[in-house]
XYZ file of C-alpha atoms in Angstrom:
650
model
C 0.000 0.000 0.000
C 1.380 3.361 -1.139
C 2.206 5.872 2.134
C 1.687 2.605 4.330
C 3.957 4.045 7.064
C 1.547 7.423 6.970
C -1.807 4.959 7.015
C -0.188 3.028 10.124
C 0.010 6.225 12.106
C -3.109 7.209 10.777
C -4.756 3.817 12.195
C -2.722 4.183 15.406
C -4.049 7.714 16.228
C -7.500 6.554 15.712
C -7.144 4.122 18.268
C -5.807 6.230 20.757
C -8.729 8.891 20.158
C -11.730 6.189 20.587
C -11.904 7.045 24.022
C -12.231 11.033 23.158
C -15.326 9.981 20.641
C -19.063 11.501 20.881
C -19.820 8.750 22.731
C -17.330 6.261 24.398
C -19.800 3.154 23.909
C -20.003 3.668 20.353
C -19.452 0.555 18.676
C -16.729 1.234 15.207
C -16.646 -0.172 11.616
C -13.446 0.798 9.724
C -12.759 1.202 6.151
C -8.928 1.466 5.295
C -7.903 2.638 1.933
C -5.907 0.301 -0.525
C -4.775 2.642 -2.525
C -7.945 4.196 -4.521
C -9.815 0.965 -3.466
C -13.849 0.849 -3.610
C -16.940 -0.981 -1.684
C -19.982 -1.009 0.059
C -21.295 0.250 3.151
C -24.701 -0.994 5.124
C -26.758 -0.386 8.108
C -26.911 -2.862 10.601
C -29.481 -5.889 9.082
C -29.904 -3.881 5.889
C -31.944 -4.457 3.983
C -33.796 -5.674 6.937
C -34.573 -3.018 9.539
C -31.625 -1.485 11.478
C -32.289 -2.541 15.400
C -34.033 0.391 17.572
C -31.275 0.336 20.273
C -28.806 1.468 17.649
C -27.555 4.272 20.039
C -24.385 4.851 18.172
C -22.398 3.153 15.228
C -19.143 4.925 13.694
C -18.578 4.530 9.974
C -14.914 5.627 9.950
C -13.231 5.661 6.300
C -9.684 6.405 6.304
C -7.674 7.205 2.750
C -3.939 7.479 2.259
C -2.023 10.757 2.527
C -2.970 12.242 -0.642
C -6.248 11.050 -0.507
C -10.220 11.976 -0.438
C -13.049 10.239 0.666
C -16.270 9.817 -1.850
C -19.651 8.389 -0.294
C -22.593 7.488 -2.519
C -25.896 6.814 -0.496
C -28.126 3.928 -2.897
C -30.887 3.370 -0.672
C -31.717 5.183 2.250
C -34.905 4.893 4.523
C -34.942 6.298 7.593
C -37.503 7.454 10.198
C -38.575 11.262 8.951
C -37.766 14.336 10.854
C -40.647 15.711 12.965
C -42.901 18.550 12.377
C -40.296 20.651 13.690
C -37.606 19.224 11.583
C -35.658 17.305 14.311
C -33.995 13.996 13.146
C -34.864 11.603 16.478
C -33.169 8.680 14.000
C -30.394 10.567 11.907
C -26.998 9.498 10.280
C -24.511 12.489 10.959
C -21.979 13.066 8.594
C -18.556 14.361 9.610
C -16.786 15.817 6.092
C -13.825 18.297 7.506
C -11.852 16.280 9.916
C -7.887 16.675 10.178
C -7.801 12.832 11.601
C -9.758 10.231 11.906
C -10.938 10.602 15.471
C -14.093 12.657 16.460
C -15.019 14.261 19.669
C -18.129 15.965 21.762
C -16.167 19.039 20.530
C -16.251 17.919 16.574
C -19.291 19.601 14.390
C -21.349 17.388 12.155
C -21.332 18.730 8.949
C -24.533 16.915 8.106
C -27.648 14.774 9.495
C -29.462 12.773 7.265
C -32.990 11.231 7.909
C -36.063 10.111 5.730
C -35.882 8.591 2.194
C -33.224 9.081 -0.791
C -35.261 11.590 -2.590
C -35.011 14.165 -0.245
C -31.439 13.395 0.547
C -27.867 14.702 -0.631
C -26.960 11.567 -2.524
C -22.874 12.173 -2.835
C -20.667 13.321 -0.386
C -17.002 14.166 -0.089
C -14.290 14.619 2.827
C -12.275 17.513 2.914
C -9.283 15.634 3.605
C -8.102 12.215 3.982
C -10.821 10.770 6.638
C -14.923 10.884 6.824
C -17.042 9.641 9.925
C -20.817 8.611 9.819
C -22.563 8.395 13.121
C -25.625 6.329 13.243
C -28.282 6.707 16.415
C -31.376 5.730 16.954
C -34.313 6.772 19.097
C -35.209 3.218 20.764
C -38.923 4.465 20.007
C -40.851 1.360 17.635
C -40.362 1.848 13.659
C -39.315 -0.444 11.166
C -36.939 1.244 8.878
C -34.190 -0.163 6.343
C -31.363 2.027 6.692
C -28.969 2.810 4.211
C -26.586 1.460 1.631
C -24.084 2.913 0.162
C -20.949 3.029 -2.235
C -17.189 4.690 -1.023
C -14.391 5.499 -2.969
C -10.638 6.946 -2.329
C -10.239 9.419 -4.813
C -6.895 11.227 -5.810
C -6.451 14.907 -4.560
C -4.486 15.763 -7.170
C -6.892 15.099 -9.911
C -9.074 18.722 -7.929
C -6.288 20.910 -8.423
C -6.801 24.117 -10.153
C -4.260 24.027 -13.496
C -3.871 28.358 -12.644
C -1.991 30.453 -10.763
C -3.916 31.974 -7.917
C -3.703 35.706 -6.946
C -1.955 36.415 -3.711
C -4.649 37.495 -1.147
C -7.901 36.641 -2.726
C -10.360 33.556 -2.287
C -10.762 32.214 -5.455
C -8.891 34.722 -8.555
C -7.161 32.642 -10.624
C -4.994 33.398 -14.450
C -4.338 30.544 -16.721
C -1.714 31.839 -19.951
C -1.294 29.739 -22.651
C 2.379 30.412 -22.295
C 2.498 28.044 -18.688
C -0.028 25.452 -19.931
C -1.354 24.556 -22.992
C -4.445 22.625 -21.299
C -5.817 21.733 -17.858
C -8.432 22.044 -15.259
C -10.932 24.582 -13.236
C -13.026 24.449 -10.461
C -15.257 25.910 -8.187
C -13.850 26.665 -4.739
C -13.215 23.415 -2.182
C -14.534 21.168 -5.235
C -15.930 18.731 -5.000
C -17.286 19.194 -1.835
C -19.758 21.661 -2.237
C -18.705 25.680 -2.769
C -19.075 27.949 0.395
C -21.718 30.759 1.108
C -20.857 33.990 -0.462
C -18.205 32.464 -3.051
C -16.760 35.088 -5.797
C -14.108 33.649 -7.619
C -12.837 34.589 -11.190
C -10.959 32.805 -13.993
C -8.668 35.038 -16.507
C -7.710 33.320 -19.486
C -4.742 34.451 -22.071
C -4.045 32.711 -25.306
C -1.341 33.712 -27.218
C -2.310 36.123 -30.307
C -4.313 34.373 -32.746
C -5.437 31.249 -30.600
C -8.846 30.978 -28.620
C -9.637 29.639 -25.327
C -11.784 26.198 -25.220
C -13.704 25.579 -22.231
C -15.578 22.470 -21.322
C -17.760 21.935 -18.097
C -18.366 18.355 -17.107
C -20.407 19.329 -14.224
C -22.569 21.894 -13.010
C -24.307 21.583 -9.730
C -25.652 25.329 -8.009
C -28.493 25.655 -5.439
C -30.987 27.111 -7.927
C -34.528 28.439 -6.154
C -36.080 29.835 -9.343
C -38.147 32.854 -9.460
C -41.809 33.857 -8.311
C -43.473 30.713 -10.409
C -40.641 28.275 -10.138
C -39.068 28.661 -13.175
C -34.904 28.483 -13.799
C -34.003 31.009 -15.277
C -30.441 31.960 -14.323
C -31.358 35.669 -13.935
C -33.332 34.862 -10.747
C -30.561 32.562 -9.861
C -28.140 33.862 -6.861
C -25.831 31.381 -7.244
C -24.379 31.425 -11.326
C -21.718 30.773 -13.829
C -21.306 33.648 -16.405
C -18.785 33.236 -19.199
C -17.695 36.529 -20.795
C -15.586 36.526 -24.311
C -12.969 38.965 -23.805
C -10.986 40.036 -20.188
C -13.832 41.227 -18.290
C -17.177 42.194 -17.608
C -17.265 44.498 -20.298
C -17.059 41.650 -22.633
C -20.296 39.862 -24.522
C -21.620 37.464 -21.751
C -22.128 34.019 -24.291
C -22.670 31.573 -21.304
C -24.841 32.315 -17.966
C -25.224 28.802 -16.031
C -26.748 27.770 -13.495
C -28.508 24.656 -11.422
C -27.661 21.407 -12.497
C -26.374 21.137 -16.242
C -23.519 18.482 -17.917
C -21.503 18.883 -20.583
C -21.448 22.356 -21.998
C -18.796 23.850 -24.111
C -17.699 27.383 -25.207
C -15.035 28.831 -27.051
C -13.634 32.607 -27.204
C -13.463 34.178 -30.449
C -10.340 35.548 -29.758
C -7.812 35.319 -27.403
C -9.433 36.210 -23.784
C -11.864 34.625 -21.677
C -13.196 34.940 -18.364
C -15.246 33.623 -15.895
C -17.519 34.602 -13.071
C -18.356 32.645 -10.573
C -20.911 33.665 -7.330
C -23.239 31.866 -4.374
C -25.286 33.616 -2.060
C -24.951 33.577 1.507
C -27.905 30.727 1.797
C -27.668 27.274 0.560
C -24.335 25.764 -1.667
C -24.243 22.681 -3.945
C -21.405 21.401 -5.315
C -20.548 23.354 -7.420
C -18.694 22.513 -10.941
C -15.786 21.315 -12.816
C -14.403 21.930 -15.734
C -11.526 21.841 -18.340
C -9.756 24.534 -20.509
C -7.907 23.859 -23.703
C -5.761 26.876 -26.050
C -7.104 26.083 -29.258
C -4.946 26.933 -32.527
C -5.574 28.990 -35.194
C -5.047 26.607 -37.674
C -8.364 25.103 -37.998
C -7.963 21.798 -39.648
C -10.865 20.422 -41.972
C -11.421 16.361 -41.214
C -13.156 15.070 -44.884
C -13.412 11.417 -45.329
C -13.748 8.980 -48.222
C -16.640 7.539 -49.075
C -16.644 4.374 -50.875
C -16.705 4.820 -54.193
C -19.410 6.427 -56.679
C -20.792 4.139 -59.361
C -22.374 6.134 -62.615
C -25.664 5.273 -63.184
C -26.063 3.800 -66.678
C -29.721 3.340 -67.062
C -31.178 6.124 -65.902
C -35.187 5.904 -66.451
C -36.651 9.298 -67.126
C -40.335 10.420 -65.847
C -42.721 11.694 -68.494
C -42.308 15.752 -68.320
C -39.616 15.452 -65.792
C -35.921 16.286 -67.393
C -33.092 14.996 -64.994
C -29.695 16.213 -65.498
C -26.860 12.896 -66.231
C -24.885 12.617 -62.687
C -20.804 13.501 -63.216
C -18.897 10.174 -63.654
C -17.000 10.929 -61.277
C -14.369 8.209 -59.458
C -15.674 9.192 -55.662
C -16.789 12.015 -53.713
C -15.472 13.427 -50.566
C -18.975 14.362 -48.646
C -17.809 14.517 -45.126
C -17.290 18.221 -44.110
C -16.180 19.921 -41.000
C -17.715 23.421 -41.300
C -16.127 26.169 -38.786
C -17.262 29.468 -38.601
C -13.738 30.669 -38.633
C -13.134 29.730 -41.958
C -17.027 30.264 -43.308
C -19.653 31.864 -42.033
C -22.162 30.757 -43.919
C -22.938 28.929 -47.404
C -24.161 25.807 -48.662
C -24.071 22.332 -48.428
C -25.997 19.999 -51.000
C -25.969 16.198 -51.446
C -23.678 14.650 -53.804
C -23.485 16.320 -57.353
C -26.323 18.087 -56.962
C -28.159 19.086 -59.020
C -27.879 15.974 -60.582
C -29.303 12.539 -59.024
C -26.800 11.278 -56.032
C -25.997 7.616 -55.686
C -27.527 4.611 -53.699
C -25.813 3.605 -50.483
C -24.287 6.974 -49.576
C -23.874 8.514 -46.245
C -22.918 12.241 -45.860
C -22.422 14.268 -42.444
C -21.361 17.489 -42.419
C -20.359 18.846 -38.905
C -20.915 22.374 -37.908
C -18.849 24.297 -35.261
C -19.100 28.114 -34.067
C -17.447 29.908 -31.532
C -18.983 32.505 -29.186
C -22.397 32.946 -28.557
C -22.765 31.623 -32.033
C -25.803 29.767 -33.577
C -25.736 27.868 -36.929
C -29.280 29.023 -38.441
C -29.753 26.016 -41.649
C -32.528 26.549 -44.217
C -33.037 23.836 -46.634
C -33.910 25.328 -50.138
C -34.458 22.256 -52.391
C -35.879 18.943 -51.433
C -35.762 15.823 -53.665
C -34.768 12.842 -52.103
C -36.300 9.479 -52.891
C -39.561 8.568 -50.920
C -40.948 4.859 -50.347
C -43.815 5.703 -48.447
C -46.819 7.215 -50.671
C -46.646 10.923 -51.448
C -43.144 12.658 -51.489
C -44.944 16.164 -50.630
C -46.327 15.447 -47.281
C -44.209 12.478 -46.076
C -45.302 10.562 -42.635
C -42.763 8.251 -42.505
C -39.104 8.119 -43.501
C -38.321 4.354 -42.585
C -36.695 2.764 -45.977
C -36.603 6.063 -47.333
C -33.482 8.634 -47.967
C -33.394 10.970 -45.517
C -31.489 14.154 -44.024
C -31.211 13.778 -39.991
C -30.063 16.941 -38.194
C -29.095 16.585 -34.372
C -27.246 18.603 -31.975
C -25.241 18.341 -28.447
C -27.752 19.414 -25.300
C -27.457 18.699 -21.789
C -24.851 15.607 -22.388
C -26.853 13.857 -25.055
C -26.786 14.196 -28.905
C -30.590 15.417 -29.636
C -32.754 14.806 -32.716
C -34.253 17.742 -33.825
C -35.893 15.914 -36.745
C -35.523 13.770 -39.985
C -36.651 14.710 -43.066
C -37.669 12.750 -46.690
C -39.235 13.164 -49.090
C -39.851 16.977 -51.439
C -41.158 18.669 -48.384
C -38.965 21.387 -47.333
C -37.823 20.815 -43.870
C -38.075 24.032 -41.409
C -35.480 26.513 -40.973
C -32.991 25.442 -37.506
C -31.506 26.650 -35.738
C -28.695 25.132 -33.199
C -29.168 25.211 -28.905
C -25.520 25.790 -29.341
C -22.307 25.995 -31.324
C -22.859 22.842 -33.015
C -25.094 21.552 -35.197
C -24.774 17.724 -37.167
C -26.780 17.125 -40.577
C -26.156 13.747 -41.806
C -27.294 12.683 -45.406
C -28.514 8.719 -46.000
C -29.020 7.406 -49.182
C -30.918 3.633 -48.896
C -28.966 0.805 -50.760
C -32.639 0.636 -53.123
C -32.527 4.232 -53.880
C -33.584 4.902 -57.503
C -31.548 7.416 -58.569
C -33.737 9.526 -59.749
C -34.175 12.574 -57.526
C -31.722 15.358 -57.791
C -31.144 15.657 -53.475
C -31.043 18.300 -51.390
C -29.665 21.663 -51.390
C -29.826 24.344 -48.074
C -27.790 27.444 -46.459
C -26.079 27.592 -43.486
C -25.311 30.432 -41.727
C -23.505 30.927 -38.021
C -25.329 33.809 -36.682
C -24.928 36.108 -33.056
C -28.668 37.708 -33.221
C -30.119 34.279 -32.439
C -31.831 35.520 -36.031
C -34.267 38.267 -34.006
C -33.628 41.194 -36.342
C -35.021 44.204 -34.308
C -33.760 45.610 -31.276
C -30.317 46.586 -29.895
C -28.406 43.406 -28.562
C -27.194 43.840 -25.072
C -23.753 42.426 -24.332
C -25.424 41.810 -20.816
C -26.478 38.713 -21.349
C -27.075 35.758 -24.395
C -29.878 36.793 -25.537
C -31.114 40.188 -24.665
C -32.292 42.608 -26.746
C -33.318 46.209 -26.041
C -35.733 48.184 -27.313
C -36.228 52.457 -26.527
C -39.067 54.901 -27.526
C -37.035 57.651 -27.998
C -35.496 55.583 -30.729
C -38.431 53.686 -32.376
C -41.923 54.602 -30.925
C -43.290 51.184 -32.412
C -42.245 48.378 -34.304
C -42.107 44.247 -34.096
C -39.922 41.551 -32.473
C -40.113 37.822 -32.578
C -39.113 34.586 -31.082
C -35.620 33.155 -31.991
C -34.771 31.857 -35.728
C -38.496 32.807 -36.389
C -40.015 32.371 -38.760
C -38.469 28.731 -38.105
C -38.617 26.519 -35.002
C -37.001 28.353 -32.351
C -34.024 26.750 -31.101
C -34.353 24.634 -27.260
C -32.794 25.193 -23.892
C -33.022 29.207 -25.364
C -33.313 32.050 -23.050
C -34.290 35.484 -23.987
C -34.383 38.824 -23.009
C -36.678 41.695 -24.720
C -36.421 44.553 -22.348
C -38.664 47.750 -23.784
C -37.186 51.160 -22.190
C -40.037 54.027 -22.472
C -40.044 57.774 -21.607
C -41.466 59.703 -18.895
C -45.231 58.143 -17.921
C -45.138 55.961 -21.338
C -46.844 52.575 -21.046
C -45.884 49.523 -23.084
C -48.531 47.774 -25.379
C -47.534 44.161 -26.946
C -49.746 42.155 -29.067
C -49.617 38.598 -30.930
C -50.662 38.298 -33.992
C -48.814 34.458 -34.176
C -48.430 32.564 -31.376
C -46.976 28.997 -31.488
C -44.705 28.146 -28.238
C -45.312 24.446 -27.138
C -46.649 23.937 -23.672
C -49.684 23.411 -21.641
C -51.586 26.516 -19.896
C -52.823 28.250 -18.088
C -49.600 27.887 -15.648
C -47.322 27.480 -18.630
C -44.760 25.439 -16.001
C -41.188 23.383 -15.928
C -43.603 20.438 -14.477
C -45.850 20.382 -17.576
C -42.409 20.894 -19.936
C -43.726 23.754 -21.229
C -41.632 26.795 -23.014
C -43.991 29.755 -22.312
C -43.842 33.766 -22.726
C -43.644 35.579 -19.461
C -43.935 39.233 -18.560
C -42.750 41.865 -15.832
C -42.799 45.354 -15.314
C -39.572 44.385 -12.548
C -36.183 44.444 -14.148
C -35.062 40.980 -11.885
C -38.462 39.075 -11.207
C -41.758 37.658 -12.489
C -44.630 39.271 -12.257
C -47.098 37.917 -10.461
C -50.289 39.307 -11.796
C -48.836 39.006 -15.199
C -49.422 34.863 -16.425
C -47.651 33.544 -18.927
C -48.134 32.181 -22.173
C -47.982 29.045 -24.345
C -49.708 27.069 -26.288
C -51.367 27.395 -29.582
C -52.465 31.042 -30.937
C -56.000 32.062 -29.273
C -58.136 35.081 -29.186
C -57.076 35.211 -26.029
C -53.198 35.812 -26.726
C -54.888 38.892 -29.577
C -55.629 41.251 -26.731
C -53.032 43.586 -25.519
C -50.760 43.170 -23.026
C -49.660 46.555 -21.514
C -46.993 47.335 -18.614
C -47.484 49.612 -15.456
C -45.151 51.928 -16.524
C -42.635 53.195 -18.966
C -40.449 49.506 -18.557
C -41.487 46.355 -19.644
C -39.698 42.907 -19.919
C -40.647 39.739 -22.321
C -38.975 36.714 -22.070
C -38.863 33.415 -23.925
C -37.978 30.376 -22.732
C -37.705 26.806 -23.964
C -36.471 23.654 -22.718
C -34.701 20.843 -24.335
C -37.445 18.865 -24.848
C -39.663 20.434 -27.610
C -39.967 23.324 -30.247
C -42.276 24.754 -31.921
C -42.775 28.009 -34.721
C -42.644 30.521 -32.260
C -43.950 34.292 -32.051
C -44.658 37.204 -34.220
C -45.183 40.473 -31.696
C -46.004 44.069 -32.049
C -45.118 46.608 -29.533
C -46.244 49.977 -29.017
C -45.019 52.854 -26.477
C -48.182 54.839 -25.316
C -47.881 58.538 -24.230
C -50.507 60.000 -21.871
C -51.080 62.645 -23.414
C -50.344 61.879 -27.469
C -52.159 59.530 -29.523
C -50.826 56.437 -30.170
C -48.413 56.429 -32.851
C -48.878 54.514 -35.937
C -47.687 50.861 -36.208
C -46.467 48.770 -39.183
C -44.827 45.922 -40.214
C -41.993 47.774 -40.657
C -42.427 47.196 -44.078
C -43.036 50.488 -46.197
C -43.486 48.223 -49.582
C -47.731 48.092 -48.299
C -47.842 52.164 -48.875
C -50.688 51.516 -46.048
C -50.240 53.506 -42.788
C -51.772 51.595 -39.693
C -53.099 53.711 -36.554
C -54.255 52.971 -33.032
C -57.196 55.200 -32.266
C -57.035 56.164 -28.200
C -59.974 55.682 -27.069
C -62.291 57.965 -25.478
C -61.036 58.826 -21.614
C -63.240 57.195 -18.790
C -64.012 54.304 -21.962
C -62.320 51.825 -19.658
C -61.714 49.576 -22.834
C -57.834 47.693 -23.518
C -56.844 49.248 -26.631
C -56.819 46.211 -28.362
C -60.209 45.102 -28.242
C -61.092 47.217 -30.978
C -61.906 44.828 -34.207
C -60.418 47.280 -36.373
C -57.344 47.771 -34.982
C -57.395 43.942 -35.195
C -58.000 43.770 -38.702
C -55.562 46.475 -39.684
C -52.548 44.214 -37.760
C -53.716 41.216 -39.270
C -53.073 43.493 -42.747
C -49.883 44.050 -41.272
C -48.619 40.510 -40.200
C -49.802 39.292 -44.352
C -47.767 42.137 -45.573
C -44.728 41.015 -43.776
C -45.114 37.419 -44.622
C -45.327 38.292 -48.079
C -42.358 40.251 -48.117
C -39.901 37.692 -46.107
């Protein structure tokens, strides 16, 4: 056993401090480290019920010198606190010990009681030894216990890669010139982050390069807001990721409660990184890794097997199909990086002409930033087996175009398409974005493929507005600028992209009031609450700058008469935001928004389209009227002009 002379001491010292424990009777089960060795761990008679007299039983788990200690509860049933949220049966949990002895003078740093699901499953020492204490109330119950998993775990593998700044808690610089790659992590990691933790992360590549940063895990104490929702500006405890040296940089990550596997890169050669708790509850916290990327982006294109001509190529009646180049093979696998294009096109194999049977295509998207790849397909032709190629049902047996993306640690379908339907316009969660092109071994070879245009965008595709460097996706919006005018939902007209926050904050003058209305509403969800338990993506309003409002509800669902009327804010500032999850998307919103003087009529509103030559006016209604605005049927009709017009035009 490595350090074996360290772990004998270690072993002698306990013994010497059993009679300084808690409780001199209590009876001691030992767990010695064998160098990064695992097992299990039980309650007395588990899975039977632990005995009633259990008055105290010491769990003792002692690691080598450079060791920590990981627990893993994977049962647990214990009697449940009282009304007053005493544990009279408990399991105490001693985490910061400097040996492996504990005394009446030693803090718990835990107590544990009732089931798993309302229990802390994973827990960490801060050094080399952890203590349970079991007890008992002797009172009758029949309760399981516990089982549970342990594991000695290297220290070294939780140091920060950076070189901390003298004097502070948690400021750390990481230069490409001292390490080309390495690791991050929230303070005291991974045991959970103290209250009132502000630590920062400076990153310096040299000129040219970016910085590459990859979270495994995320874990903050997240409350939500008003209705329960997680959005990370309620959130007290967050991770915000600027692109540049400070906060004055474009914020294109803002994290927080439990995510895995997200990844960002700089689009140049500084980063930094925020990270802040509250002085209330902590979690674990997170870890990640940093790597200085190159500028020398290489492009990865592999072989496909090879192209055969087609020889007898059967022609359709009124249908002219152009012969497909002889070609020896084509190269179809791409690795697209904004760096090198921003946008263009990618199209099936030489297309316009009919691709071959048997073929399989990805092309792999990658942006940098808060950069979104934004795809629109433009011509559909691929070889249906199911019935009618226009409105296909099916794609099994048929060629098909299958776009995913990375979210929340999983690759994601966001659909498959066949068929000559054009697929919607997408747009990425992320960065990344994956199309992948499948030609069945039966194909005909008759249809001329697909074409579509690619694009890595920073406006999340809302066109109006002023983007805010504040935050993702925030946009701003000011009367004394634009006194009307529309905004949408991300990538709209298309499906808006999941796990997508944003921001539309509307900045009037003086007494002005804010008036929105929806002439297309499509966000998926169930109402009236609109809630993270019915997976809903909803609309949400506030006339507060850092909270929901409560009168306000939200909105989702399918376009109503109910989401026509106006909605109109207290005072001269409103806030909108969207929000979807990873689970579903949908086409989105179409919005119009209005400031309202008190004393001047209401300005017109348009499109803003001045192709129509039409002018469109609110009338104010008469004072004392008592009647919203937009319950008039002609200001209805004249916005439902105005929505057609724009259609037509985009």
């Amino acid at each position: 056993m490595q350090y074996w002379f360290e772990g004998l001491l270690i072993y002698m010292s306990y013994l010497m401090s059993i009679g300084n424990t808690v409780n001199p009777g209590c009876e001691c089960v030992i767990y010695q480290s064998n160098g990064g060795s695992t097992g299990r761990f039980t309650s007395p008679n588990f899975p039977q019920y632990y005995p009633r007299d259990a008055n105290c039983i010491l769990y003792t788990f002692i690691g080598d010198v450079k060791e920590l200690v990981e627990i893993t509860f994977l049962q647990f049933d214990m009697k449940k606190a009282t009304s007053n949220n005493i544990c009279t049966d408990f399991l105490r949990l001693f985490l910061y010990l400097d040996g492996p002895g504990i005394n009446e003078h030693d803090r718990h740093s835990a107590e544990l009681c009732g089931v798993l699901n309302s229990t802390q499953k994973k827990y960490y020492s801060s050094d080399r030894a952890l203590i349970l204490e079991l007890h008992a109330d002797g009172l009758p119950g029949n309760f399981t216990g516990f089982q549970g998993r342990y594991q000695f775990l290297d220290k070294e593998q939780f140091v920060i890669s950076g070189t901390k700044m003298h004097g502070t808690q948690c400021t750390y610089y990481f230069d490409s010139n001292n390490t080309k790659s390495g690791r991050l992590f929230s303070p005291f990691y991974p045991q959970n982050y103290q209250a009132m933790s502000k630590c920062q992360y400076h990153f310096q590549a040299k000129k040219g390069d970016k910085v590459k940063i990859f979270f495994q895990n995320i874990q903050l104490y997240h409350t939500g807001g008003s209705k329960g929702e997680k959005s990370c500006r309620y959130s007290h405890d967050a991770i915000v990721v600027y692109n540049g040296r400070d906060r004055s940089a474009d914020v294109i990550g803002h994290y927080c409660d439990i995510q895995n596997q997200v990844e960002l890169t700089s689009t140049g050669r500084n980063l930094f990184i925020e990270f802040y708790s509250d002085d209330k509850n902590e979690a674990q916290g997170f870890a990640a890794s940093y790597t200085f990327v190159g500028s020398s982006i290489h492009r990865s294109v592999t072989t496909q097997p090879k192209a055969e001509p087609i020889n007898d190529l059967s022609v359709s009646v009124g249908v002219t199909y152009q012969p497909r180049p002889t070609h020896p093979e084509f190269n179809c696998n791409k690795e697209i990086n904004s760096q090198i294009h921003a946008n263009g096109t990618i199209q099936s194999p030489f297309h316009p002409s009919p691709y071959s049977a048997g073929v399989t295509c990805t092309y792999t998207f990658t942006g940098v930033g808060r950069e979104r790849v934004q795809l629109k397909f433009v011509h559909m032709d691929l070889f249906f087996n199911g019935g009618n190629p226009t409105e296909p049902l099916d794609c099994a047996g048929s060629d098909s175009i299958k776009v995913t993306i990375p979210l929340s640690g999983k690759v994601v379908e966001l659909g498959v398409y066949c068929g000559k339907k054009l697929p919607p316009v997408l747009m990425s969660a992320g960065t990344k974005m994956t199309v992948q092109f499948h030609s069945e071994s039966s194909s005909k070879g008759m249809t001329t493929g697909f074409k579509a245009v690619y694009s890595f965008v920073n406006n999340f595709g809302i066109s109006t507005g002023e983007r805010d460097s504040r935050g993702v996706c925030v946009f701003n919006y000011y009367s004394q600028r634009e006194s009307h005018g529309t905004f949408t939902s991300p990538n709209y007209p298309g499906l808006y992209p999941r796990n997508t926050e944003c921001h539309y904050l509307f900045y009037g003058k003086g007494k002005e009031t804010v008036h929105i209305q929806f002439p297309v509403f499509q966000v998926e969800g169930i109402g009236p609450r609109c809630d993270e338990g019915t997976h809903s993506d909803y609309v949400s309003f506030s006339n507060f700058a850092d909270s929901e409002d409560r009168k306000l509800h939200r909105l989702c669902g399918a376009s109503s008469e109910g989401k026509k009327e106006s909605i109109e804010s207290d005072g001269p500032f409103f806030r909108v935001v969207f929000k979807s999850n990873d689970v579903y998307d949908d086409e989105g919103f179409f919005a119009y928004y209005q400031f309202k003087g008190t004393d001047n009529p209401i300005t017109p509103v348009n499109n803003g389209d001045d192709n129509s030559g039409m002018m469109h006016r609110y009338d104010r209604p008469s004072s004392g009227s008592g009647q919203r605005l937009s319950t008039s049927s002609l200001i209805i009709c004249l916005l439902t002009l105005a929505f057609l017009a724009h259609k037509v035009n985009h």
